[in-house]
CSV table of C-alpha atoms in Angstrom, one decimal:
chain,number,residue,atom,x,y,z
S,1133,UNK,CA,0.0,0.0,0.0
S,1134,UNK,CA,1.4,3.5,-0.6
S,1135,UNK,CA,1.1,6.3,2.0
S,1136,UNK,CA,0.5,9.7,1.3
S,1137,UNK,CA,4.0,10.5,3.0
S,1138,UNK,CA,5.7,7.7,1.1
S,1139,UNK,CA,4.3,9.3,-2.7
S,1140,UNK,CA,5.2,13.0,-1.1
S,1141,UNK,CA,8.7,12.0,-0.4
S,1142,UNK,CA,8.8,10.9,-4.2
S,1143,UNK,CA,7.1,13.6,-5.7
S,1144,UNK,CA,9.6,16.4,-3.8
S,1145,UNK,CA,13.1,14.6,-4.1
S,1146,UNK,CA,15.2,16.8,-6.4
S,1147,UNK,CA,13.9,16.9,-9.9
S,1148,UNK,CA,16.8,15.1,-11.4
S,1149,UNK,CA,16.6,11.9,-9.3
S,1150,UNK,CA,13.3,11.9,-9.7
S,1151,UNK,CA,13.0,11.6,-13.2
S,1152,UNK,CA,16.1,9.1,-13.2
S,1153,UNK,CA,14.1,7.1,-11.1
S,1154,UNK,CA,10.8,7.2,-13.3
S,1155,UNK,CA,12.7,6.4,-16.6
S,1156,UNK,CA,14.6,3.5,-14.8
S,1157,UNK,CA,11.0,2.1,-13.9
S,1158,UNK,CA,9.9,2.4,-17.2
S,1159,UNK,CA,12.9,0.6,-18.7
S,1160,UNK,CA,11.9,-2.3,-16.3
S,1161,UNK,CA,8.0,-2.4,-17.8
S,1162,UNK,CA,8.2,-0.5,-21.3
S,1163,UNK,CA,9.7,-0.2,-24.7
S,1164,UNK,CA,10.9,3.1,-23.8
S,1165,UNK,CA,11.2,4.1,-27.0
S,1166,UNK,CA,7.2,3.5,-28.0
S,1167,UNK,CA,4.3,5.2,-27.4
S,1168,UNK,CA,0.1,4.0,-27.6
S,1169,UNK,CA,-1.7,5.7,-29.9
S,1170,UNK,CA,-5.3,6.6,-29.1
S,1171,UNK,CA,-7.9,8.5,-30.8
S,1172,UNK,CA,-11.5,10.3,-29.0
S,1173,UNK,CA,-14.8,10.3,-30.5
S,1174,UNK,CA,-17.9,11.8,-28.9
S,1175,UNK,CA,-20.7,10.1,-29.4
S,1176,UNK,CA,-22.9,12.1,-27.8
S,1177,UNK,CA,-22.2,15.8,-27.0
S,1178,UNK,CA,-23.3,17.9,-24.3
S,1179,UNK,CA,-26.4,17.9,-22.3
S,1180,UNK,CA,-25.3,16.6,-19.5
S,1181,UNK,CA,-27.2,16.8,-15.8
S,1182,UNK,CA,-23.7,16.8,-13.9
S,1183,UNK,CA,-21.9,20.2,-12.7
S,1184,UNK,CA,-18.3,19.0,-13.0
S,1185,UNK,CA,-16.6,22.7,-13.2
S,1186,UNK,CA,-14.2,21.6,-15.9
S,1187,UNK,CA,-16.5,20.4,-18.2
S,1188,UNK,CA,-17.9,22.1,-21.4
S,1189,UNK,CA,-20.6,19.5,-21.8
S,1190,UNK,CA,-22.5,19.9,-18.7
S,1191,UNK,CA,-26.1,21.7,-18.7
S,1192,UNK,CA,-25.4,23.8,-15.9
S,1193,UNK,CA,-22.5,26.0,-17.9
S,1194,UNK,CA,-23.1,28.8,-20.6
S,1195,UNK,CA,-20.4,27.8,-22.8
S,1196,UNK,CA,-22.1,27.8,-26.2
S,1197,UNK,CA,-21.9,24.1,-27.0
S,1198,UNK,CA,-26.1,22.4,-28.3
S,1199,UNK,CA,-26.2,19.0,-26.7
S,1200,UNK,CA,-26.5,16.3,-30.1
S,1201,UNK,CA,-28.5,13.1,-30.1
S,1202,UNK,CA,-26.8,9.5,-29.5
S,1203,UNK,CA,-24.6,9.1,-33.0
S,1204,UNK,CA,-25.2,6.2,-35.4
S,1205,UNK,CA,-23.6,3.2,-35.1
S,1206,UNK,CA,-22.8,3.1,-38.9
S,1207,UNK,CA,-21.2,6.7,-38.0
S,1208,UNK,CA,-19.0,5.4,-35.5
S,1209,UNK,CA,-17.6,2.9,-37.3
S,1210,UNK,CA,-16.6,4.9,-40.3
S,1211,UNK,CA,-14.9,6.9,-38.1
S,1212,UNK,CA,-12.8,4.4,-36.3
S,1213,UNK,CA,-11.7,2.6,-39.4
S,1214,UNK,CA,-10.4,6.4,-40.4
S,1215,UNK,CA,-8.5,6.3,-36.6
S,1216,UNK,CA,-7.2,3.2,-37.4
S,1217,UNK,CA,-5.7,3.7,-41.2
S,1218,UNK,CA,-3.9,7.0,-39.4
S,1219,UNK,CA,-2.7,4.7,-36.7
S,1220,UNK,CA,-4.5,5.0,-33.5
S,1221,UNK,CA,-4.6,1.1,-32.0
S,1222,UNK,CA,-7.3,2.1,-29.5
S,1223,UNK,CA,-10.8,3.9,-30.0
S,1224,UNK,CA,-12.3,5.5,-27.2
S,1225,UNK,CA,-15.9,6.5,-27.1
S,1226,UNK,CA,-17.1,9.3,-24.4
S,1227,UNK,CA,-21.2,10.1,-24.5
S,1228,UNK,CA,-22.1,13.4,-22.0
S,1229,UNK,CA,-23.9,11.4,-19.5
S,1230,UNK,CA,-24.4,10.8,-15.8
S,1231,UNK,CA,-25.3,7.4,-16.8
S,1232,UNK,CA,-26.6,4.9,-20.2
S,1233,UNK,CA,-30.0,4.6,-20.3
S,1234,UNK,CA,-31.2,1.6,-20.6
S,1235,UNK,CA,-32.6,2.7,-24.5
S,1236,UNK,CA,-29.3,3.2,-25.5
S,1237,UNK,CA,-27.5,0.4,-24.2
S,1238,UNK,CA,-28.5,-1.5,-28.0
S,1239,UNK,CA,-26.6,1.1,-29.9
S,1240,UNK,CA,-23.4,1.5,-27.1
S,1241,UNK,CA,-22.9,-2.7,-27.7
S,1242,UNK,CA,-23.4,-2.0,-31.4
S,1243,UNK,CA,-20.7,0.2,-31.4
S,1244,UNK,CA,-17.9,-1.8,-29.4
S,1245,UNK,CA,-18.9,-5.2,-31.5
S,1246,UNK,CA,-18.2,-2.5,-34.7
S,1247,UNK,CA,-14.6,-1.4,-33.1
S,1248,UNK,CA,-13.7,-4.5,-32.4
S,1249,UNK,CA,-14.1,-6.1,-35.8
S,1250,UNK,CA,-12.1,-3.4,-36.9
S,1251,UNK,CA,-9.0,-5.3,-35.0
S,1252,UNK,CA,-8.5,-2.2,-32.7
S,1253,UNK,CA,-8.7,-1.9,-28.5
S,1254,UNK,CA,-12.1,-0.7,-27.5
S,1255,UNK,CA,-12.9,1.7,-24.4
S,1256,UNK,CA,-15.7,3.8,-23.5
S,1257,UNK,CA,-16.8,6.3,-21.3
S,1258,UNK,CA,-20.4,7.0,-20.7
S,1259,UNK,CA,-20.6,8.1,-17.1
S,1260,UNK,CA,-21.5,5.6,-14.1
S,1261,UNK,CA,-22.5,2.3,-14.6
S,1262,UNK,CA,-24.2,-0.5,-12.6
S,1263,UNK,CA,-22.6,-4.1,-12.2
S,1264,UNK,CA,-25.3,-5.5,-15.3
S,1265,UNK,CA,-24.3,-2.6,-17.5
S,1266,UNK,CA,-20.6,-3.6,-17.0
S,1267,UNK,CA,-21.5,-7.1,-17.8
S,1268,UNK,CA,-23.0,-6.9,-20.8
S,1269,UNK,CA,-20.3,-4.2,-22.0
S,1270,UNK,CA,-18.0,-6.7,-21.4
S,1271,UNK,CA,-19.3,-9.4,-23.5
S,1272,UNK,CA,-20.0,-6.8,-26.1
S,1273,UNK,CA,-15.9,-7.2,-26.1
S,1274,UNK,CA,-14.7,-3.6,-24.2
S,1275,UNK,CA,-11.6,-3.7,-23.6
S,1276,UNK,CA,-11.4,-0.6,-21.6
S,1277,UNK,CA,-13.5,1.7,-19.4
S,1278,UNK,CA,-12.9,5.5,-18.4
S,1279,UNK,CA,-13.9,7.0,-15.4
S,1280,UNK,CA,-11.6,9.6,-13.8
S,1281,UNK,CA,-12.0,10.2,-10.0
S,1282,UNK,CA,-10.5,14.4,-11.3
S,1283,UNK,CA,-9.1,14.8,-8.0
S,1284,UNK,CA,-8.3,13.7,-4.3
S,1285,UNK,CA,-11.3,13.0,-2.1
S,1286,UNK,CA,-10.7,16.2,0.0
S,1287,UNK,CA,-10.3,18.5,-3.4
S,1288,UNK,CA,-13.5,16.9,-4.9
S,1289,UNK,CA,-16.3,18.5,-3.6
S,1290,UNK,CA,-14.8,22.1,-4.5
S,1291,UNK,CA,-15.2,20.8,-8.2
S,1292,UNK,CA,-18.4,18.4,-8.1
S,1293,UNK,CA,-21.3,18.6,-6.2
S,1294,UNK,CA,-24.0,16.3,-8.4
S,1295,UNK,CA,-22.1,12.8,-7.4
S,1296,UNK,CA,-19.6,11.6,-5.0
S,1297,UNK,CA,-16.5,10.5,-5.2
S,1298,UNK,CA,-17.6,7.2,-3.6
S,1299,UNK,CA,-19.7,7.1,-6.6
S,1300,UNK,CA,-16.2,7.4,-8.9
S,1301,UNK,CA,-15.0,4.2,-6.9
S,1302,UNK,CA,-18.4,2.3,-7.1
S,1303,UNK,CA,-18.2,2.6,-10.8
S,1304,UNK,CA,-14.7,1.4,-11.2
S,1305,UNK,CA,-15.8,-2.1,-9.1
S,1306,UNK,CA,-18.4,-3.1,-11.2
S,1307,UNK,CA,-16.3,-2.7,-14.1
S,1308,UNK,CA,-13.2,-4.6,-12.6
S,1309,UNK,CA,-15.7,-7.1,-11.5
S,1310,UNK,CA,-17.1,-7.8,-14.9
S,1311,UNK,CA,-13.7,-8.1,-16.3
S,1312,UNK,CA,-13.1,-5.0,-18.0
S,1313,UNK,CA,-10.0,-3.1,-17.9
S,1314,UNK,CA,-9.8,0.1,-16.0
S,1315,UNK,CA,-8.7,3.6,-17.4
S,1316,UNK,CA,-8.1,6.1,-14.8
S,1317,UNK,CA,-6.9,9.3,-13.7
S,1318,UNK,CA,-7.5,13.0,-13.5
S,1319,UNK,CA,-7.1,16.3,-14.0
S,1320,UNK,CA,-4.5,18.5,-13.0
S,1321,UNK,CA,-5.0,22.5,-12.6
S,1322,UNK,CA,-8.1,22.8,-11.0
S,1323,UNK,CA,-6.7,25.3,-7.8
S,1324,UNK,CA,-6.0,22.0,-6.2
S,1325,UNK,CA,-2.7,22.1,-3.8
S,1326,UNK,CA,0.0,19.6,-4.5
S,1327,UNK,CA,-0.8,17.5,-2.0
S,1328,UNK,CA,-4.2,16.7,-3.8
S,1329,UNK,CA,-2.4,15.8,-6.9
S,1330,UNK,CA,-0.6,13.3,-5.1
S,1331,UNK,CA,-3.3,12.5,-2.9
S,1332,UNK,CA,-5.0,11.6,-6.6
S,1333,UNK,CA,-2.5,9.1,-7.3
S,1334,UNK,CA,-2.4,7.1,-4.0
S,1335,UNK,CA,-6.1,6.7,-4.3
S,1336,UNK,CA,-5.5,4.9,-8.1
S,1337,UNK,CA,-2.1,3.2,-6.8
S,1338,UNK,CA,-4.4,1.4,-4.2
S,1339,UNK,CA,-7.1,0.2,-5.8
S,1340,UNK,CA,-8.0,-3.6,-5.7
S,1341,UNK,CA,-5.6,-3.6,-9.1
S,1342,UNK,CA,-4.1,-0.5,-10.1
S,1343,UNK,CA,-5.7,1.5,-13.5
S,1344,UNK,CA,-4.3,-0.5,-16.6
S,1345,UNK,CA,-4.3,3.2,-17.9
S,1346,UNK,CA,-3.8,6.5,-16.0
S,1347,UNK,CA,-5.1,9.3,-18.0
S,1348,UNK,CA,-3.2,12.6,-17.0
S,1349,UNK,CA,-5.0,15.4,-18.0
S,1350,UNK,CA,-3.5,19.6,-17.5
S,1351,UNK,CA,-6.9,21.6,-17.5
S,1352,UNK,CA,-8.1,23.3,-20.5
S,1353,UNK,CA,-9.9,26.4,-19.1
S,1354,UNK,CA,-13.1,26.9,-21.0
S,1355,UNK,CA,-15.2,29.8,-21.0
S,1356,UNK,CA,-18.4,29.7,-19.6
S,1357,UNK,CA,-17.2,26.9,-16.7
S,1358,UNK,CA,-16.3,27.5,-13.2
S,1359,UNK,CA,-13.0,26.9,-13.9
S,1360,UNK,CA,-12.0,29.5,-16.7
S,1361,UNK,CA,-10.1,31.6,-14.8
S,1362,UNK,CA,-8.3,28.9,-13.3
S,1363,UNK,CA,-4.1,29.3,-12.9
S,1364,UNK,CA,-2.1,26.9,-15.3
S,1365,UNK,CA,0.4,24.4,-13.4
S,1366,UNK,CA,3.7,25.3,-13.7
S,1367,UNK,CA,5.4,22.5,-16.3
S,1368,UNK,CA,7.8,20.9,-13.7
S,1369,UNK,CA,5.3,20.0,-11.5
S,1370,UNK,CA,3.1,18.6,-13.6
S,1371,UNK,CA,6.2,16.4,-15.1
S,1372,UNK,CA,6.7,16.0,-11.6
S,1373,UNK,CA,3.4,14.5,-11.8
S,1374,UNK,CA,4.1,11.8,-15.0
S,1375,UNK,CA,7.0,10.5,-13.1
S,1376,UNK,CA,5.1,9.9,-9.8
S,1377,UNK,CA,2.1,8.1,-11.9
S,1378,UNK,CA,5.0,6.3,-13.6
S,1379,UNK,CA,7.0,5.1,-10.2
S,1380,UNK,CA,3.5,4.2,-8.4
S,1381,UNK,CA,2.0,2.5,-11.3
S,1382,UNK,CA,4.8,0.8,-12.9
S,1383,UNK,CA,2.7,-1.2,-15.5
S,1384,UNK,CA,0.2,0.7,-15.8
S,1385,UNK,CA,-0.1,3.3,-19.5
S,1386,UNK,CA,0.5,6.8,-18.1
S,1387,UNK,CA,-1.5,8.6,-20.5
S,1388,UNK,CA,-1.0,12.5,-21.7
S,1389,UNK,CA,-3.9,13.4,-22.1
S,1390,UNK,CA,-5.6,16.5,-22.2
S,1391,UNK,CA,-3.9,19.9,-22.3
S,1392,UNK,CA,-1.3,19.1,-24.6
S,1393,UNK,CA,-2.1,21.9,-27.4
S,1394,UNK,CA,0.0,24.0,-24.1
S,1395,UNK,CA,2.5,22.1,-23.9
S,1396,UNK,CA,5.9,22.7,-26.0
S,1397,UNK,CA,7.5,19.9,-27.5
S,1398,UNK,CA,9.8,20.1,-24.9
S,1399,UNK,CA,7.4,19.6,-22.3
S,1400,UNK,CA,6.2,16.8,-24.2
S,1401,UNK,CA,9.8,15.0,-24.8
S,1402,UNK,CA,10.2,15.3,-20.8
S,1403,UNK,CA,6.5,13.8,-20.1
S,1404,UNK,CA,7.6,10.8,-22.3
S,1405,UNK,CA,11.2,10.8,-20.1
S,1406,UNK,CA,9.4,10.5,-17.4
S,1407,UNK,CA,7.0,7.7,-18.3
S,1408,UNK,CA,4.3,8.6,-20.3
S,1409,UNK,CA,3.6,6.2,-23.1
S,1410,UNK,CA,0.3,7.0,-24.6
S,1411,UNK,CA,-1.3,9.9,-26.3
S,1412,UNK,CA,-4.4,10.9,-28.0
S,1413,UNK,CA,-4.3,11.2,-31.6
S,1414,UNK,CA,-6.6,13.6,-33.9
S,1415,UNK,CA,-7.6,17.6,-33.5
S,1416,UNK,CA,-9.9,17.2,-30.8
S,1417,UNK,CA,-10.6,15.6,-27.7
S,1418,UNK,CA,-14.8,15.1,-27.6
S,1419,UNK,CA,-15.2,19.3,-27.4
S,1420,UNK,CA,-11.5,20.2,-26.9
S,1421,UNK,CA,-8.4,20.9,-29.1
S,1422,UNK,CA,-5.6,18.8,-29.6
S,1423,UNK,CA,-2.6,19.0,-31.5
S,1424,UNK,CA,-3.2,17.1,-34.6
S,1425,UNK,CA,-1.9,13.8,-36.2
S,1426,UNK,CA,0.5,15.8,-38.3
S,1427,UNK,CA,2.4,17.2,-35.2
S,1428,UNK,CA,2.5,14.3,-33.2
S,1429,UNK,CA,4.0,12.5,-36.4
S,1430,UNK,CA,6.8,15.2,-36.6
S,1431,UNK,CA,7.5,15.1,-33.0
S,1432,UNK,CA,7.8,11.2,-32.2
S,1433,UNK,CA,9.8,11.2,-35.2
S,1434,UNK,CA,12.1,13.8,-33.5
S,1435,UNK,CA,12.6,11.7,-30.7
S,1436,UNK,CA,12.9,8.5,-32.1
S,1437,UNK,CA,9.4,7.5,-30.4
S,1438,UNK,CA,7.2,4.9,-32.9
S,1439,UNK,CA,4.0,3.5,-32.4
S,1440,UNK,CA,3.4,1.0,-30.2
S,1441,UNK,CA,1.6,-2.5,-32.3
S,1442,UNK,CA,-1.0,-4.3,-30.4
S,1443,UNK,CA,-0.1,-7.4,-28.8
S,1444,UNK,CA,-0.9,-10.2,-31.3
């Protein structure tokens, strides 16, 4: 079990050793040299009944996005076989709600069935889910469920008030149970202190089985949210915070996620140093930008990074 003291004295040793020890970690689990490409697709935009501060999607903000209707399965699929001819291994799926209803459950299996013919790695996030919803996901053939718990449990409140973060955790045991695989993290950038960050990542590391993926995401402040006005993290610390996902959760993907259209290339090439080894691929991420298949290309290719295969 990790203790909040342990992961503090990690995350404030000197920046060098730090990182030396995140890359060493790495070495022992990853390809260091390979990265897993992922691409985003909202399926359904907007509309949503929860108040999560960050979000652009939720009904309670002004931000001038129209909530859509559930897209069609033949939709979809066209656009994951264009995801996977650019590359992307993985299709992820997000729909704006605080849960599947069970009307569109019919069209959510369609979809993963679709994916999966398609010889990629499905995952989907659609909000909380009951132990029968994971089920029959499951058999459907996901690979992969989303469900960020954002922040610590003390930070949480300040951000979400519509469910709790007990909620977050019930979610991510009914689709360990059913066999799925978990994807998990949070955001970063929210006016939470340090100590929440890491507080974040003790709560994943002690889970039942650690995330299989760990999402990182640096908030994208979006007019019309609670959060617009919100102060960037400075770049070290939120290396600081790669390496510290990477040293906790050695086997785990340590995604960069959201947040990267801020980051320099740079920044980037140090997130990867320190144990990153996914990315989102494409110009946006469900309702937010990203920085394009073209510049990812150009700067894996600077570093020597290719695309990780899937495992035959």
């Amino acid at each position: 079990m990790w203790t909040l003291e342990k992961a503090r004295a990690l995350h404030d040793a000197p920046f060098n050793n730090l990182l030396f020890l995140a890359q060493t970690v790495h070495r022992q689990n990853f390809d260091p040299n390979k990265v897993q490409l992922s691409r985003l697709l909202s399926i359904k935009t907007c509309g949503c009944p929860e108040d999560c501060g960050y979000c652009s999607q939720s009904a309670h903000h002004q931000t001038g996005l129209k909530a859509s209707k559930l897209m069609e399965v033949k939709q979809v699929i066209t656009e994951a076989t264009k995801a996977r001819d650019a590359g992307a291994t993985r299709y992820c799926m997000g729909a704006a709600w605080r849960n599947p209803k069970p009307r569109d459950m019919e069209a959510v299996v369609a979809m993963v069935e679709g994916v999966k013919a398609l010889g990629m790695e499905t995952c989907m996030t659609l909000g909380m889910l009951d132990l029968e919803q994971a089920a029959r996901l499951k058999q459907a053939g996901l690979d992969y469920y989303n469900h960020n718990i954002d922040t610590s449990e003390r930070y949480y409140g300040e951000v979400i008030s519509t469910r709790s973060f007990a909620d977050r955790l019930d979610t991510l045991e009914n689709v360990r149970q059913s066999g799925i695989k978990v994807c998990c993290g949070g955001i970063v950038g929210m006016g939470e202190e340090p100590v929440d960050r890491i507080d974040m990542l003790v709560t994943l590391a002690n889970l039942p089985e650690p995330p299989d993926s760990v999402p990182i995401n640096m908030l994208i402040p979006i007019a019309g949210t609670p959060l617009a006005d919100a102060s960037p993290i400075e770049p070290i610390e939120f290396v600081r915070m790669i390496a510290l996902a990477r040293i906790m959760m050695p086997k785990s993907y340590v995604r960069l996620s959201a947040g990267r259209t801020a980051m320099t290339d740079e920044m980037q090439a140090l997130c990867f140093f320190a144990g990153a080894n996914s990315i989102f691929v494409g110009d946006t991420l469900l309702t937010a930008g990203n920085p394009g298949q073209d510049k990812d290309t150009l700067l894996l290719r600077r570093l020597g990074i290719e695309r990780m295969e899937l495992e035959s």
